[in-house]
Short mmCIF file of N, CA and C in Angstrom, two decimals:
data_model
loop_
_atom_site.label_atom_id
_atom_site.label_comp_id
_atom_site.label_asym_id
_atom_site.label_seq_id
_atom_site.Cartn_x
_atom_site.Cartn_y
_atom_site.Cartn_z
N UNK K 1 -208.15 -119.76 95.70
CA UNK K 1 -207.34 -119.73 94.49
C UNK K 1 -206.69 -118.37 94.37
N UNK K 2 -205.38 -118.31 94.16
CA UNK K 2 -204.69 -117.04 94.04
C UNK K 2 -204.64 -116.59 92.58
N UNK K 3 -204.53 -115.28 92.38
CA UNK K 3 -204.46 -114.73 91.04
C UNK K 3 -203.11 -115.09 90.41
N UNK K 4 -203.07 -115.22 89.09
CA UNK K 4 -201.80 -115.47 88.41
C UNK K 4 -200.79 -114.38 88.73
N UNK K 5 -199.51 -114.70 88.62
CA UNK K 5 -198.48 -113.75 89.03
C UNK K 5 -197.85 -112.96 87.90
N UNK K 6 -198.07 -113.33 86.63
CA UNK K 6 -197.39 -112.61 85.55
C UNK K 6 -197.75 -111.14 85.56
N UNK K 7 -198.98 -110.82 85.91
CA UNK K 7 -199.42 -109.44 85.86
C UNK K 7 -199.37 -108.75 87.22
N UNK K 8 -198.96 -109.47 88.26
CA UNK K 8 -198.91 -108.87 89.58
C UNK K 8 -198.03 -107.64 89.54
N UNK K 9 -198.53 -106.56 90.09
CA UNK K 9 -197.83 -105.28 90.16
C UNK K 9 -197.80 -104.55 88.83
N UNK K 10 -198.42 -105.07 87.79
CA UNK K 10 -198.52 -104.34 86.54
C UNK K 10 -199.61 -103.28 86.65
N UNK K 11 -199.45 -102.20 85.89
CA UNK K 11 -200.45 -101.14 85.86
C UNK K 11 -200.90 -100.95 84.42
N UNK K 12 -202.21 -100.89 84.24
CA UNK K 12 -202.79 -100.68 82.92
C UNK K 12 -203.44 -99.31 82.86
N UNK K 13 -203.20 -98.59 81.77
CA UNK K 13 -203.89 -97.35 81.49
C UNK K 13 -204.94 -97.64 80.43
N UNK K 14 -206.18 -97.34 80.74
CA UNK K 14 -207.29 -97.61 79.82
C UNK K 14 -207.92 -96.27 79.44
N UNK K 15 -207.93 -95.98 78.14
CA UNK K 15 -208.51 -94.74 77.64
C UNK K 15 -209.22 -95.06 76.33
N UNK K 16 -210.52 -95.32 76.41
CA UNK K 16 -211.23 -95.81 75.23
C UNK K 16 -212.44 -94.96 74.88
N UNK K 17 -212.58 -94.71 73.60
CA UNK K 17 -213.78 -94.06 73.09
C UNK K 17 -214.88 -95.12 72.90
N UNK K 18 -214.50 -96.23 72.29
CA UNK K 18 -215.42 -97.36 72.08
C UNK K 18 -215.39 -98.22 73.35
N UNK K 19 -216.50 -98.23 74.08
CA UNK K 19 -216.55 -98.94 75.36
C UNK K 19 -216.91 -100.43 75.19
N UNK K 20 -217.04 -100.91 73.97
CA UNK K 20 -217.40 -102.31 73.72
C UNK K 20 -216.44 -103.25 74.45
N UNK K 21 -216.98 -104.07 75.32
CA UNK K 21 -216.20 -105.10 76.01
C UNK K 21 -215.20 -104.60 77.04
N UNK K 22 -215.18 -103.30 77.31
CA UNK K 22 -214.13 -102.78 78.20
C UNK K 22 -214.31 -103.23 79.64
N UNK K 23 -215.55 -103.34 80.10
CA UNK K 23 -215.75 -103.78 81.48
C UNK K 23 -215.26 -105.20 81.66
N UNK K 24 -215.60 -106.07 80.74
CA UNK K 24 -215.16 -107.47 80.82
C UNK K 24 -213.64 -107.57 80.72
N UNK K 25 -213.06 -106.78 79.84
CA UNK K 25 -211.60 -106.78 79.69
C UNK K 25 -210.93 -106.32 80.99
N UNK K 26 -211.44 -105.25 81.55
CA UNK K 26 -210.88 -104.72 82.80
C UNK K 26 -211.08 -105.71 83.96
N UNK K 27 -212.22 -106.38 83.98
CA UNK K 27 -212.45 -107.39 85.02
C UNK K 27 -211.42 -108.51 84.91
N UNK K 28 -211.15 -108.94 83.67
CA UNK K 28 -210.17 -110.01 83.46
C UNK K 28 -208.76 -109.53 83.85
N UNK K 29 -208.42 -108.28 83.54
CA UNK K 29 -207.12 -107.75 83.95
C UNK K 29 -207.02 -107.70 85.47
N UNK K 30 -208.08 -107.22 86.10
CA UNK K 30 -208.10 -107.14 87.56
C UNK K 30 -207.92 -108.53 88.18
N UNK K 31 -208.58 -109.52 87.59
CA UNK K 31 -208.45 -110.90 88.09
C UNK K 31 -207.02 -111.41 87.95
N UNK K 32 -206.27 -110.86 87.00
CA UNK K 32 -204.87 -111.24 86.82
C UNK K 32 -203.94 -110.43 87.73
N UNK K 33 -204.50 -109.52 88.50
CA UNK K 33 -203.70 -108.73 89.43
C UNK K 33 -203.22 -107.40 88.89
N UNK K 34 -203.78 -106.96 87.77
CA UNK K 34 -203.37 -105.70 87.15
C UNK K 34 -204.09 -104.53 87.82
N UNK K 35 -203.34 -103.48 88.14
CA UNK K 35 -203.90 -102.25 88.70
C UNK K 35 -204.46 -101.42 87.54
N UNK K 36 -205.63 -100.82 87.72
CA UNK K 36 -206.32 -100.11 86.65
C UNK K 36 -206.26 -98.60 86.85
N UNK K 37 -205.85 -97.89 85.80
CA UNK K 37 -205.89 -96.43 85.74
C UNK K 37 -206.69 -96.09 84.49
N UNK K 38 -207.58 -95.10 84.60
CA UNK K 38 -208.40 -94.80 83.44
C UNK K 38 -208.81 -93.33 83.39
N UNK K 39 -209.27 -92.94 82.21
CA UNK K 39 -209.74 -91.58 82.00
C UNK K 39 -211.23 -91.48 82.33
N UNK K 40 -211.68 -90.25 82.55
CA UNK K 40 -213.02 -89.86 82.97
C UNK K 40 -214.17 -90.83 82.82
N UNK K 41 -214.79 -90.85 81.63
CA UNK K 41 -215.99 -91.66 81.43
C UNK K 41 -215.73 -93.14 81.58
N UNK K 42 -214.59 -93.60 81.14
CA UNK K 42 -214.26 -95.02 81.28
C UNK K 42 -214.03 -95.37 82.74
N UNK K 43 -213.36 -94.50 83.48
CA UNK K 43 -213.14 -94.74 84.91
C UNK K 43 -214.46 -94.86 85.65
N UNK K 44 -215.40 -93.99 85.31
CA UNK K 44 -216.73 -94.05 85.95
C UNK K 44 -217.43 -95.38 85.64
N UNK K 45 -217.33 -95.80 84.38
CA UNK K 45 -217.94 -97.07 83.97
C UNK K 45 -217.34 -98.24 84.72
N UNK K 46 -216.01 -98.26 84.88
CA UNK K 46 -215.34 -99.34 85.59
C UNK K 46 -215.69 -99.31 87.08
N UNK K 47 -215.78 -98.11 87.65
CA UNK K 47 -216.15 -97.99 89.06
C UNK K 47 -217.58 -98.48 89.29
N UNK K 48 -218.47 -98.19 88.34
CA UNK K 48 -219.86 -98.67 88.44
C UNK K 48 -219.92 -100.20 88.40
N UNK K 49 -218.91 -100.81 87.78
CA UNK K 49 -218.83 -102.28 87.72
C UNK K 49 -218.07 -102.83 88.93
N UNK K 50 -217.88 -101.98 89.95
CA UNK K 50 -217.22 -102.34 91.22
C UNK K 50 -215.75 -102.72 91.04
N UNK K 51 -215.10 -102.15 90.03
CA UNK K 51 -213.67 -102.39 89.83
C UNK K 51 -212.89 -101.27 90.50
N UNK K 52 -211.79 -101.62 91.17
CA UNK K 52 -210.94 -100.57 91.75
C UNK K 52 -210.18 -99.87 90.63
N UNK K 53 -210.42 -98.59 90.45
CA UNK K 53 -209.79 -97.86 89.35
C UNK K 53 -209.33 -96.49 89.85
N UNK K 54 -208.17 -96.10 89.40
CA UNK K 54 -207.62 -94.78 89.71
C UNK K 54 -207.83 -93.89 88.50
N UNK K 55 -208.41 -92.71 88.71
CA UNK K 55 -208.58 -91.79 87.59
C UNK K 55 -207.24 -91.21 87.20
N UNK K 56 -207.04 -91.02 85.90
CA UNK K 56 -205.77 -90.51 85.40
C UNK K 56 -205.45 -89.14 86.00
N UNK K 57 -206.46 -88.37 86.35
CA UNK K 57 -206.24 -87.06 86.97
C UNK K 57 -205.51 -87.19 88.31
N UNK K 58 -205.72 -88.32 89.00
CA UNK K 58 -204.99 -88.56 90.25
C UNK K 58 -203.52 -88.84 89.98
N UNK K 59 -203.23 -89.45 88.84
CA UNK K 59 -201.86 -89.77 88.47
C UNK K 59 -201.13 -88.50 88.02
N UNK K 60 -201.81 -87.66 87.24
CA UNK K 60 -201.16 -86.46 86.70
C UNK K 60 -201.20 -85.28 87.67
N UNK K 61 -202.18 -85.27 88.56
CA UNK K 61 -202.36 -84.12 89.44
C UNK K 61 -203.08 -82.97 88.75
N UNK K 62 -203.63 -83.24 87.56
CA UNK K 62 -204.37 -82.23 86.82
C UNK K 62 -205.71 -82.81 86.38
N UNK K 63 -206.76 -81.99 86.39
CA UNK K 63 -208.05 -82.47 85.87
C UNK K 63 -208.02 -82.50 84.35
N UNK K 64 -208.98 -83.21 83.75
CA UNK K 64 -209.14 -83.11 82.30
C UNK K 64 -209.42 -81.65 81.99
N UNK K 65 -208.85 -81.16 80.89
CA UNK K 65 -208.94 -79.74 80.56
C UNK K 65 -209.46 -79.51 79.16
N UNK K 66 -209.86 -78.28 78.90
CA UNK K 66 -210.28 -77.82 77.57
C UNK K 66 -211.39 -78.71 77.01
N UNK K 67 -212.39 -78.93 77.85
CA UNK K 67 -213.55 -79.73 77.44
C UNK K 67 -213.15 -81.13 76.98
N UNK K 68 -212.17 -81.72 77.68
CA UNK K 68 -211.74 -83.08 77.38
C UNK K 68 -210.64 -83.20 76.34
N UNK K 69 -210.21 -82.08 75.76
CA UNK K 69 -209.13 -82.15 74.76
C UNK K 69 -207.81 -82.61 75.38
N UNK K 70 -207.60 -82.31 76.66
CA UNK K 70 -206.36 -82.70 77.32
C UNK K 70 -206.69 -83.58 78.52
N UNK K 71 -206.28 -84.84 78.43
CA UNK K 71 -206.50 -85.80 79.52
C UNK K 71 -205.20 -86.50 79.88
N UNK K 72 -204.57 -87.08 78.87
CA UNK K 72 -203.39 -87.94 79.12
C UNK K 72 -202.09 -87.32 78.62
N UNK K 73 -202.14 -86.13 78.05
CA UNK K 73 -200.93 -85.49 77.53
C UNK K 73 -200.18 -84.85 78.69
N UNK K 74 -199.41 -85.68 79.39
CA UNK K 74 -198.74 -85.24 80.62
C UNK K 74 -197.52 -86.12 80.86
N UNK K 75 -196.42 -85.55 81.40
CA UNK K 75 -195.23 -86.37 81.68
C UNK K 75 -195.50 -87.53 82.64
N UNK K 76 -196.44 -87.39 83.55
CA UNK K 76 -196.73 -88.48 84.47
C UNK K 76 -197.27 -89.70 83.74
N UNK K 77 -197.90 -89.49 82.61
CA UNK K 77 -198.40 -90.59 81.79
C UNK K 77 -197.30 -91.08 80.85
N UNK K 78 -196.73 -90.16 80.09
CA UNK K 78 -195.81 -90.58 79.03
C UNK K 78 -194.44 -91.03 79.54
N UNK K 79 -194.00 -90.48 80.65
CA UNK K 79 -192.76 -91.00 81.25
C UNK K 79 -192.98 -92.43 81.73
N UNK K 80 -194.17 -92.69 82.28
CA UNK K 80 -194.49 -94.04 82.75
C UNK K 80 -194.56 -95.05 81.62
N UNK K 81 -194.99 -94.60 80.44
CA UNK K 81 -195.06 -95.49 79.28
C UNK K 81 -193.69 -95.66 78.64
N UNK K 82 -192.94 -94.57 78.50
CA UNK K 82 -191.69 -94.59 77.74
C UNK K 82 -190.48 -95.04 78.54
N UNK K 83 -190.62 -95.22 79.85
CA UNK K 83 -189.51 -95.68 80.67
C UNK K 83 -188.99 -97.02 80.16
N UNK K 84 -187.66 -97.11 79.99
CA UNK K 84 -187.03 -98.34 79.49
C UNK K 84 -186.75 -99.35 80.60
N UNK K 85 -187.15 -99.02 81.81
CA UNK K 85 -186.96 -99.92 82.97
C UNK K 85 -185.49 -100.12 83.29
N UNK K 86 -184.66 -99.16 82.88
CA UNK K 86 -183.25 -99.18 83.25
C UNK K 86 -183.10 -98.49 84.61
N UNK K 87 -182.00 -98.73 85.30
CA UNK K 87 -181.81 -98.03 86.58
C UNK K 87 -181.87 -96.51 86.42
N UNK K 88 -181.33 -95.99 85.31
CA UNK K 88 -181.34 -94.55 85.08
C UNK K 88 -182.76 -94.03 84.90
N UNK K 89 -183.56 -94.71 84.07
CA UNK K 89 -184.94 -94.27 83.86
C UNK K 89 -185.76 -94.40 85.14
N UNK K 90 -185.52 -95.47 85.88
CA UNK K 90 -186.26 -95.64 87.14
C UNK K 90 -185.90 -94.55 88.15
N UNK K 91 -184.64 -94.14 88.15
CA UNK K 91 -184.24 -93.03 89.03
C UNK K 91 -184.97 -91.74 88.65
N UNK K 92 -185.09 -91.50 87.34
CA UNK K 92 -185.82 -90.31 86.88
C UNK K 92 -187.28 -90.36 87.35
N UNK K 93 -187.92 -91.52 87.20
CA UNK K 93 -189.31 -91.65 87.64
C UNK K 93 -189.42 -91.43 89.15
N UNK K 94 -188.53 -92.06 89.90
CA UNK K 94 -188.57 -91.94 91.36
C UNK K 94 -188.34 -90.49 91.80
N UNK K 95 -187.46 -89.79 91.10
CA UNK K 95 -187.17 -88.40 91.46
C UNK K 95 -188.39 -87.51 91.33
N UNK K 96 -189.32 -87.91 90.47
CA UNK K 96 -190.52 -87.12 90.24
C UNK K 96 -191.78 -87.82 90.74
N UNK K 97 -191.59 -88.90 91.52
CA UNK K 97 -192.70 -89.67 92.08
C UNK K 97 -193.68 -90.14 91.00
N UNK K 98 -193.12 -90.68 89.91
CA UNK K 98 -193.93 -91.18 88.80
C UNK K 98 -193.89 -92.71 88.78
N UNK K 99 -194.91 -93.31 88.20
CA UNK K 99 -195.00 -94.77 88.15
C UNK K 99 -194.94 -95.28 86.72
N UNK K 100 -194.45 -96.49 86.57
CA UNK K 100 -194.42 -97.13 85.26
C UNK K 100 -195.83 -97.59 84.87
N UNK K 101 -196.11 -97.51 83.60
CA UNK K 101 -197.35 -98.04 83.03
C UNK K 101 -196.97 -99.19 82.11
N UNK K 102 -197.59 -100.34 82.31
CA UNK K 102 -197.15 -101.57 81.64
C UNK K 102 -198.05 -102.03 80.51
N UNK K 103 -199.29 -101.56 80.52
CA UNK K 103 -200.26 -101.94 79.49
C UNK K 103 -201.06 -100.69 79.17
N UNK K 104 -201.25 -100.42 77.88
CA UNK K 104 -201.99 -99.24 77.46
C UNK K 104 -203.07 -99.68 76.48
N UNK K 105 -204.33 -99.55 76.88
CA UNK K 105 -205.47 -99.94 76.05
C UNK K 105 -206.18 -98.67 75.57
N UNK K 106 -206.26 -98.51 74.26
CA UNK K 106 -206.83 -97.30 73.67
C UNK K 106 -207.72 -97.67 72.49
N UNK K 107 -208.87 -97.01 72.40
CA UNK K 107 -209.62 -97.00 71.14
C UNK K 107 -209.81 -95.52 70.79
N UNK K 108 -209.55 -95.21 69.53
CA UNK K 108 -209.53 -93.82 69.07
C UNK K 108 -210.93 -93.26 68.83
N UNK K 109 -211.03 -91.94 68.86
CA UNK K 109 -212.29 -91.27 68.54
C UNK K 109 -212.75 -91.72 67.15
N UNK K 110 -214.04 -91.85 66.94
CA UNK K 110 -214.56 -92.38 65.66
C UNK K 110 -214.58 -91.32 64.56
N UNK K 111 -213.40 -90.92 64.12
CA UNK K 111 -213.29 -89.85 63.12
C UNK K 111 -214.04 -90.19 61.84
N UNK K 112 -213.76 -91.35 61.26
CA UNK K 112 -214.35 -91.72 59.98
C UNK K 112 -215.88 -91.80 60.07
N UNK K 113 -216.38 -92.35 61.16
CA UNK K 113 -217.84 -92.45 61.36
C UNK K 113 -218.46 -91.06 61.46
N UNK K 114 -217.77 -90.15 62.12
CA UNK K 114 -218.28 -88.79 62.26
C UNK K 114 -218.36 -88.10 60.90
N UNK K 115 -217.31 -88.27 60.08
CA UNK K 115 -217.30 -87.68 58.73
C UNK K 115 -218.43 -88.28 57.90
N UNK K 116 -218.57 -89.61 57.95
CA UNK K 116 -219.59 -90.30 57.15
C UNK K 116 -221.00 -89.88 57.56
N UNK K 117 -221.15 -89.48 58.82
CA UNK K 117 -222.47 -89.06 59.31
C UNK K 117 -222.85 -87.65 58.92
N UNK K 118 -221.97 -86.96 58.18
CA UNK K 118 -222.30 -85.63 57.70
C UNK K 118 -222.20 -84.55 58.78
N UNK K 119 -221.34 -84.76 59.75
CA UNK K 119 -221.19 -83.79 60.84
C UNK K 119 -220.59 -82.48 60.33
N UNK K 120 -220.75 -81.45 61.14
CA UNK K 120 -220.19 -80.15 60.79
C UNK K 120 -218.66 -80.20 60.84
N UNK K 121 -218.03 -79.22 60.20
CA UNK K 121 -216.57 -79.13 60.22
C UNK K 121 -216.05 -79.09 61.64
N UNK K 122 -216.71 -78.30 62.50
CA UNK K 122 -216.28 -78.16 63.89
C UNK K 122 -216.36 -79.51 64.63
N UNK K 123 -217.43 -80.26 64.40
CA UNK K 123 -217.59 -81.57 65.05
C UNK K 123 -216.53 -82.55 64.53
N UNK K 124 -216.24 -82.47 63.24
CA UNK K 124 -215.23 -83.35 62.66
C UNK K 124 -213.86 -83.07 63.28
N UNK K 125 -213.52 -81.80 63.43
CA UNK K 125 -212.22 -81.43 64.02
C UNK K 125 -212.10 -82.00 65.43
N UNK K 126 -213.19 -81.95 66.21
CA UNK K 126 -213.14 -82.46 67.58
C UNK K 126 -212.96 -83.97 67.63
N UNK K 127 -213.23 -84.66 66.54
CA UNK K 127 -213.07 -86.11 66.50
C UNK K 127 -211.68 -86.54 66.02
N UNK K 128 -210.77 -85.59 65.86
CA UNK K 128 -209.38 -85.94 65.57
C UNK K 128 -208.72 -86.24 66.91
N UNK K 129 -208.44 -87.50 67.14
CA UNK K 129 -207.88 -87.94 68.42
C UNK K 129 -206.39 -87.60 68.47
N UNK K 130 -205.99 -86.88 69.51
CA UNK K 130 -204.59 -86.52 69.71
C UNK K 130 -203.98 -87.39 70.81
N UNK K 131 -204.60 -87.36 71.99
CA UNK K 131 -204.08 -88.12 73.12
C UNK K 131 -204.04 -89.61 72.87
N UNK K 132 -205.09 -90.14 72.25
CA UNK K 132 -205.15 -91.58 72.00
C UNK K 132 -204.06 -92.05 71.06
N UNK K 133 -203.86 -91.30 69.97
CA UNK K 133 -202.80 -91.65 69.01
C UNK K 133 -201.44 -91.56 69.70
N UNK K 134 -201.26 -90.53 70.53
CA UNK K 134 -199.99 -90.36 71.23
C UNK K 134 -199.73 -91.52 72.18
N UNK K 135 -200.77 -91.95 72.89
CA UNK K 135 -200.63 -93.11 73.79
C UNK K 135 -200.26 -94.37 73.01
N UNK K 136 -200.95 -94.61 71.91
CA UNK K 136 -200.67 -95.81 71.11
C UNK K 136 -199.24 -95.80 70.58
N UNK K 137 -198.81 -94.66 70.06
CA UNK K 137 -197.46 -94.59 69.49
C UNK K 137 -196.39 -94.73 70.57
N UNK K 138 -196.61 -94.11 71.73
CA UNK K 138 -195.63 -94.22 72.82
C UNK K 138 -195.52 -95.66 73.29
N UNK K 139 -196.66 -96.30 73.51
CA UNK K 139 -196.64 -97.68 74.01
C UNK K 139 -196.06 -98.63 72.96
N UNK K 140 -196.40 -98.40 71.69
CA UNK K 140 -195.86 -99.26 70.63
C UNK K 140 -194.35 -99.05 70.48
N UNK K 141 -193.89 -97.80 70.60
CA UNK K 141 -192.46 -97.55 70.53
C UNK K 141 -191.72 -98.32 71.63
N UNK K 142 -192.30 -98.34 72.82
CA UNK K 142 -191.64 -99.00 73.95
C UNK K 142 -192.19 -100.42 74.17
N UNK K 143 -192.46 -101.11 73.05
CA UNK K 143 -193.07 -102.44 73.16
C UNK K 143 -192.15 -103.47 73.84
N UNK K 144 -190.89 -103.15 73.99
CA UNK K 144 -190.01 -104.06 74.74
C UNK K 144 -190.44 -104.14 76.20
N UNK K 145 -191.14 -103.10 76.66
CA UNK K 145 -191.55 -103.05 78.07
C UNK K 145 -193.05 -102.93 78.27
N UNK K 146 -193.76 -102.44 77.26
CA UNK K 146 -195.17 -102.09 77.42
C UNK K 146 -196.01 -102.86 76.42
N UNK K 147 -197.14 -103.34 76.88
CA UNK K 147 -198.10 -104.03 76.01
C UNK K 147 -199.17 -103.04 75.59
N UNK K 148 -199.24 -102.76 74.28
CA UNK K 148 -200.24 -101.85 73.76
C UNK K 148 -201.43 -102.67 73.27
N UNK K 149 -202.63 -102.14 73.53
CA UNK K 149 -203.87 -102.83 73.15
C UNK K 149 -204.69 -101.84 72.32
N UNK K 150 -204.56 -101.89 70.98
CA UNK K 150 -205.14 -100.85 70.13
C UNK K 150 -206.60 -101.07 69.72
N UNK K 151 -207.44 -101.49 70.63
CA UNK K 151 -208.86 -101.60 70.32
C UNK K 151 -209.51 -102.85 70.86
N UNK K 152 -210.85 -102.83 70.90
CA UNK K 152 -211.60 -103.96 71.46
C UNK K 152 -211.37 -105.29 70.75
N UNK K 153 -211.02 -105.24 69.47
CA UNK K 153 -210.78 -106.48 68.72
C UNK K 153 -209.52 -107.20 69.19
N UNK K 154 -208.75 -106.57 70.05
CA UNK K 154 -207.51 -107.18 70.56
C UNK K 154 -207.66 -107.77 71.97
N UNK K 155 -208.77 -107.49 72.64
CA UNK K 155 -208.89 -107.87 74.06
C UNK K 155 -208.71 -109.36 74.30
N UNK K 156 -209.40 -110.20 73.55
CA UNK K 156 -209.33 -111.65 73.77
C UNK K 156 -207.91 -112.16 73.54
N UNK K 157 -207.28 -111.69 72.48
CA UNK K 157 -205.91 -112.13 72.17
C UNK K 157 -204.94 -111.71 73.26
N UNK K 158 -205.10 -110.50 73.77
CA UNK K 158 -204.22 -110.01 74.84
C UNK K 158 -204.41 -110.84 76.11
N UNK K 159 -205.66 -111.10 76.47
CA UNK K 159 -205.90 -111.90 77.68
C UNK K 159 -205.34 -113.31 77.52
N UNK K 160 -205.53 -113.91 76.35
CA UNK K 160 -204.96 -115.24 76.11
C UNK K 160 -203.44 -115.19 76.22
N UNK K 161 -202.84 -114.12 75.66
CA UNK K 161 -201.39 -113.98 75.71
C UNK K 161 -200.86 -113.80 77.12
N UNK K 162 -201.57 -113.02 77.93
CA UNK K 162 -201.15 -112.83 79.33
C UNK K 162 -201.22 -114.15 80.09
N UNK K 163 -202.26 -114.93 79.82
CA UNK K 163 -202.39 -116.23 80.50
C UNK K 163 -201.30 -117.20 80.02
N UNK K 164 -200.98 -117.16 78.72
CA UNK K 164 -199.93 -118.03 78.18
C UNK K 164 -198.57 -117.66 78.77
N UNK K 165 -198.38 -116.38 79.04
CA UNK K 165 -197.10 -115.93 79.58
C UNK K 165 -196.86 -116.45 80.99
N UNK K 166 -197.93 -116.90 81.65
CA UNK K 166 -197.77 -117.55 82.95
C UNK K 166 -196.89 -118.80 82.81
N UNK K 167 -197.07 -119.51 81.70
CA UNK K 167 -196.34 -120.76 81.48
C UNK K 167 -195.07 -120.52 80.68
N UNK K 168 -195.15 -119.61 79.71
CA UNK K 168 -194.00 -119.34 78.83
C UNK K 168 -193.80 -117.82 78.80
N UNK K 169 -192.96 -117.29 79.68
CA UNK K 169 -192.77 -115.84 79.74
C UNK K 169 -192.39 -115.19 78.41
N UNK K 170 -191.69 -115.90 77.55
CA UNK K 170 -191.28 -115.33 76.25
C UNK K 170 -192.49 -115.01 75.38
N UNK K 171 -193.63 -115.63 75.67
CA UNK K 171 -194.84 -115.36 74.89
C UNK K 171 -195.25 -113.90 75.00
N UNK K 172 -194.93 -113.27 76.12
CA UNK K 172 -195.27 -111.87 76.31
C UNK K 172 -194.47 -110.96 75.38
N UNK K 173 -193.22 -111.31 75.13
CA UNK K 173 -192.39 -110.54 74.20
C UNK K 173 -192.98 -110.57 72.80
N UNK K 174 -193.40 -111.74 72.37
CA UNK K 174 -194.01 -111.89 71.04
C UNK K 174 -195.32 -111.12 70.96
N UNK K 175 -196.14 -111.22 72.00
CA UNK K 175 -197.42 -110.52 72.03
C UNK K 175 -197.21 -109.02 71.97
N UNK K 176 -196.26 -108.50 72.73
CA UNK K 176 -195.99 -107.06 72.72
C UNK K 176 -195.61 -106.59 71.31
N UNK K 177 -194.77 -107.36 70.64
CA UNK K 177 -194.33 -106.99 69.29
C UNK K 177 -195.52 -107.01 68.32
N UNK K 178 -196.33 -108.05 68.39
CA UNK K 178 -197.49 -108.16 67.49
C UNK K 178 -198.47 -107.01 67.70
N UNK K 179 -198.72 -106.67 68.95
CA UNK K 179 -199.65 -105.58 69.25
C UNK K 179 -199.07 -104.23 68.85
N UNK K 180 -197.77 -104.06 68.96
CA UNK K 180 -197.13 -102.81 68.54
C UNK K 180 -197.31 -102.61 67.03
N UNK K 181 -197.14 -103.67 66.27
CA UNK K 181 -197.36 -103.58 64.82
C UNK K 181 -198.79 -103.16 64.53
N UNK K 182 -199.73 -103.79 65.21
CA UNK K 182 -201.14 -103.46 64.99
C UNK K 182 -201.44 -102.02 65.38
N UNK K 183 -200.81 -101.54 66.44
CA UNK K 183 -201.02 -100.15 66.86
C UNK K 183 -200.51 -99.18 65.80
N UNK K 184 -199.32 -99.44 65.25
CA UNK K 184 -198.78 -98.55 64.22
C UNK K 184 -199.63 -98.60 62.94
N UNK K 185 -200.12 -99.78 62.59
CA UNK K 185 -201.02 -99.90 61.43
C UNK K 185 -202.28 -99.09 61.68
N UNK K 186 -202.81 -99.16 62.89
CA UNK K 186 -204.05 -98.44 63.23
C UNK K 186 -203.84 -96.93 63.18
N UNK K 187 -202.73 -96.43 63.76
CA UNK K 187 -202.53 -94.98 63.75
C UNK K 187 -202.24 -94.48 62.34
N UNK K 188 -201.55 -95.27 61.53
CA UNK K 188 -201.29 -94.88 60.14
C UNK K 188 -202.59 -94.78 59.36
N UNK K 189 -203.47 -95.75 59.53
CA UNK K 189 -204.76 -95.73 58.84
C UNK K 189 -205.61 -94.55 59.32
N UNK K 190 -205.55 -94.27 60.61
CA UNK K 190 -206.31 -93.16 61.18
C UNK K 190 -205.84 -91.83 60.59
N UNK K 191 -204.52 -91.63 60.54
CA UNK K 191 -203.98 -90.40 59.96
C UNK K 191 -204.31 -90.28 58.48
N UNK K 192 -204.35 -91.41 57.79
CA UNK K 192 -204.71 -91.40 56.37
C UNK K 192 -206.16 -90.93 56.19
N UNK K 193 -207.05 -91.42 57.06
CA UNK K 193 -208.46 -90.96 57.00
C UNK K 193 -208.55 -89.45 57.20
N UNK K 194 -207.79 -88.94 58.17
CA UNK K 194 -207.81 -87.50 58.44
C UNK K 194 -207.26 -86.72 57.27
N UNK K 195 -206.15 -87.19 56.69
CA UNK K 195 -205.54 -86.50 55.55
C UNK K 195 -206.48 -86.42 54.35
N UNK K 196 -207.29 -87.46 54.17
CA UNK K 196 -208.25 -87.46 53.06
C UNK K 196 -209.30 -86.39 53.26
#
């Protein structure tokens, strides 16, 4: 039995704080033919589950820096997400040997939970997610080309949508738009928690 073709040659970037269901989600993506790219701890978890995964540091050419504060904040990541898939944008990517990213799965640092747990000011500051919010906003902005997955509660719906797109390709357009809305709602709520 061959893998479905809708996701063939697609690349997913996975960067999650909440690891709930991520191995199963990544296994399902892999079964659909999606190439997996991930950040440190998540990449290790996926590799332990025998999934072929490329660490984001291999894509950027830089290791995670500043005790994990900088992982995905790099043109190799954001150009791949924000590319409009036009000949001009593709030429820019090719000129710098960059690849397109087609699916971005992110769960943000648990800021509210950290505050509720009575953590120190310094610990609370470290739980303000910068890279994750930036990934979500970039992917949601470019939802015409990129499918954003803003948390574990979206995994089943995304997988169902990818499978439906095998039969009705337009279903992917609708799914991308719906997930983009959810991503913007999530980042707005997250920023509101921080502002409080």
